[in-house]
XYZ file of C-alpha atoms in Angstrom:
227
model
C 27.756 -45.530 -55.241
C 28.975 -42.658 -57.054
C 27.263 -41.421 -60.176
C 27.119 -38.398 -62.587
C 24.964 -38.356 -65.787
C 25.723 -35.605 -68.527
C 26.977 -32.911 -66.035
C 27.629 -29.778 -67.367
C 29.426 -26.854 -65.368
C 30.661 -23.524 -66.982
C 32.174 -20.259 -64.959
C 31.633 -16.718 -66.184
C 35.341 -15.218 -66.165
C 34.727 -11.440 -67.254
C 33.015 -11.264 -70.571
C 34.405 -15.090 -71.117
C 32.451 -18.374 -70.211
C 35.111 -21.144 -69.203
C 33.340 -24.855 -69.909
C 34.758 -26.575 -66.901
C 32.802 -29.831 -67.599
C 31.475 -30.784 -70.796
C 28.860 -33.610 -70.409
C 30.572 -35.812 -67.983
C 29.121 -39.022 -67.113
C 30.789 -41.547 -64.432
C 29.862 -44.550 -62.149
C 31.874 -45.609 -59.472
C 30.643 -48.466 -57.824
C 30.815 -48.593 -53.775
C 34.258 -49.617 -52.430
C 36.136 -48.253 -55.441
C 39.438 -46.933 -55.262
C 40.009 -44.319 -58.347
C 42.123 -41.649 -59.279
C 41.555 -38.505 -61.329
C 44.536 -37.319 -63.451
C 44.946 -34.573 -66.210
C 46.833 -31.301 -66.769
C 45.699 -28.096 -65.029
C 42.866 -26.541 -66.136
C 41.400 -29.907 -67.330
C 38.341 -30.157 -64.854
C 39.815 -32.182 -62.159
C 39.156 -29.856 -59.308
C 35.771 -29.095 -60.597
C 34.840 -32.582 -60.855
C 35.836 -33.229 -57.329
C 33.841 -30.198 -55.787
C 30.762 -31.362 -57.681
C 31.128 -35.125 -56.148
C 31.602 -33.520 -52.904
C 28.205 -31.379 -53.241
C 30.564 -28.090 -52.809
C 29.557 -26.643 -56.230
C 25.960 -26.670 -58.328
C 25.940 -27.728 -61.567
C 24.321 -26.102 -64.697
C 22.779 -29.438 -66.005
C 22.764 -33.081 -65.280
C 22.733 -35.334 -62.426
C 25.063 -36.358 -59.516
C 24.195 -38.981 -56.966
C 26.247 -40.259 -54.099
C 24.764 -43.215 -52.222
C 21.462 -42.771 -53.743
C 21.210 -39.368 -52.560
C 20.392 -36.805 -55.560
C 22.966 -34.243 -54.742
C 21.963 -32.228 -57.779
C 18.306 -31.351 -56.197
C 19.494 -31.303 -52.617
C 19.362 -27.922 -50.588
C 22.083 -26.359 -48.429
C 21.195 -28.010 -45.033
C 20.701 -31.641 -46.925
C 24.251 -31.086 -48.659
C 25.881 -30.220 -45.430
C 24.122 -33.481 -43.924
C 25.838 -35.330 -46.718
C 29.028 -34.218 -46.368
C 28.957 -34.639 -42.628
C 27.400 -38.251 -42.749
C 28.610 -39.663 -46.182
C 32.013 -37.867 -47.332
C 35.312 -36.965 -45.749
C 37.677 -34.515 -47.448
C 41.208 -34.309 -47.514
C 43.010 -31.350 -49.196
C 46.560 -30.394 -50.224
C 46.632 -27.591 -47.826
C 45.512 -29.426 -44.720
C 43.029 -26.842 -43.616
C 43.575 -27.255 -39.962
C 42.581 -24.660 -37.535
C 46.021 -23.119 -36.119
C 44.836 -22.452 -32.704
C 43.399 -25.661 -32.090
C 45.106 -28.807 -31.058
C 45.031 -32.147 -33.230
C 42.267 -33.401 -30.994
C 40.258 -30.544 -31.394
C 40.889 -30.231 -35.135
C 39.663 -34.027 -35.541
C 36.739 -33.375 -33.318
C 35.374 -30.403 -35.563
C 33.089 -32.226 -37.823
C 30.865 -33.684 -34.974
C 31.296 -31.001 -32.448
C 27.418 -30.319 -32.519
C 26.324 -33.647 -32.884
C 28.089 -35.743 -30.375
C 28.509 -35.480 -26.623
C 31.881 -34.059 -25.438
C 33.173 -36.861 -23.765
C 32.353 -39.619 -26.466
C 33.527 -37.120 -29.142
C 37.259 -36.693 -27.408
C 37.396 -40.455 -26.769
C 36.780 -41.095 -30.364
C 38.879 -38.652 -31.799
C 41.634 -39.924 -29.608
C 41.292 -43.604 -31.162
C 41.250 -42.113 -34.457
C 44.408 -40.121 -34.171
C 45.792 -43.410 -32.639
C 45.055 -44.946 -35.904
C 46.903 -42.594 -37.892
C 49.746 -42.932 -35.427
C 49.355 -39.781 -33.895
C 48.038 -40.981 -30.567
C 51.149 -39.106 -28.841
C 50.281 -35.647 -30.429
C 47.101 -35.025 -29.204
C 47.513 -31.720 -27.736
C 49.869 -30.417 -30.283
C 48.945 -27.508 -32.463
C 49.574 -27.667 -35.994
C 52.625 -25.266 -35.877
C 54.320 -28.160 -33.765
C 53.564 -30.745 -36.204
C 55.514 -31.480 -39.566
C 53.820 -31.511 -42.804
C 53.129 -35.198 -42.832
C 51.669 -35.139 -39.319
C 49.520 -32.533 -39.969
C 48.367 -34.138 -43.212
C 47.364 -37.491 -40.855
C 45.551 -35.060 -38.635
C 43.245 -34.072 -41.537
C 42.787 -37.562 -42.377
C 41.834 -38.445 -39.035
C 39.206 -35.615 -39.047
C 38.070 -37.069 -42.323
C 37.756 -40.447 -40.538
C 35.717 -39.313 -37.390
C 32.479 -39.369 -39.256
C 32.730 -42.903 -40.451
C 32.421 -41.736 -44.187
C 31.450 -44.009 -46.790
C 33.683 -42.001 -49.092
C 36.974 -40.253 -48.839
C 37.557 -37.330 -51.371
C 41.369 -36.286 -51.629
C 42.681 -33.305 -53.406
C 46.485 -33.831 -53.915
C 46.858 -35.302 -50.554
C 50.643 -35.439 -50.963
C 51.332 -32.570 -52.997
C 52.768 -30.542 -50.016
C 54.941 -33.752 -48.787
C 58.203 -35.399 -49.411
C 57.959 -39.166 -50.681
C 58.191 -40.603 -47.292
C 55.345 -38.669 -45.824
C 53.485 -39.045 -49.018
C 53.440 -42.813 -48.997
C 52.007 -42.859 -45.252
C 49.189 -40.856 -46.338
C 48.492 -43.182 -49.645
C 48.844 -46.232 -47.220
C 46.136 -44.733 -44.814
C 43.892 -43.874 -47.901
C 44.527 -47.502 -48.976
C 43.850 -48.946 -45.548
C 40.553 -47.015 -45.467
C 39.879 -48.668 -49.006
C 40.842 -52.322 -48.220
C 39.899 -52.573 -44.325
C 36.870 -50.464 -44.207
C 35.302 -51.173 -47.818
C 35.347 -47.410 -48.329
C 35.444 -45.596 -51.641
C 38.278 -43.408 -52.335
C 38.511 -40.825 -55.129
C 41.937 -39.299 -55.391
C 43.097 -36.112 -57.657
C 46.946 -36.536 -58.268
C 49.574 -35.425 -60.837
C 51.712 -38.517 -59.764
C 51.159 -41.103 -62.213
C 52.797 -43.618 -60.284
C 50.308 -43.033 -57.523
C 47.371 -42.768 -60.058
C 48.595 -46.411 -61.060
C 48.322 -47.960 -57.396
C 44.634 -47.648 -58.078
C 41.966 -50.069 -59.310
C 40.422 -47.190 -61.562
C 42.352 -44.299 -63.123
C 40.249 -41.516 -64.789
C 41.720 -39.069 -67.256
C 40.339 -35.685 -67.971
C 40.845 -33.444 -70.466
C 39.075 -30.164 -71.266
C 36.201 -30.998 -69.254
C 35.674 -34.396 -70.540
C 36.584 -37.875 -69.636
C 38.962 -39.317 -72.146
C 39.420 -42.543 -70.398
C 38.482 -44.807 -67.537
C 40.822 -47.414 -67.047
C 39.924 -50.483 -64.751
C 42.304 -53.307 -63.365
C 42.451 -55.733 -60.661
C 44.835 -55.024 -57.646
C 47.092 -57.674 -56.699
């Protein structure tokens, strides 16, 4: 369950105040597959960061899996992000000097024994079709392969929620669809919640829910049954 109630977030830019979110309320049941769409500057990324506990809010409430994100301290937020939420970004955000296996291991390095973690990371990379790329550095992987490493890194903590910010933005259509299929597989087979920002309306229409945001407010929340 993801629940926002009357969330307000603003930024100070010079002498100006930018109102990024203006009283946003949103509820997504566990196992939802939702996309967030809207023009640049509409508040999409701010909403994404707030759901993921990456930014504080000025007013309102944010709940993820019954945890009051808006009330938690940094250490508790780090635990929620590690245990409950997987992140996938447009720019991949892989360590260039670490292998695919090592990049996937990162979220659990200090929390799982080395042998167990290596086996788990290898299994997750196999799941995303990179079982033969374990020792490859990011520079030896294509853009699509790098994004699959990033998804494996998100999967390794067995999260309940995957937050994806333009995960296909740097990929061609073929590789982009492979990424979408992995996210849909997480939703359909694992019962996970997926929240994805996208500018691609075709991808947005594949989701059960499409949330449109404009000027810091949700202007529509369309729901449909996928067949």
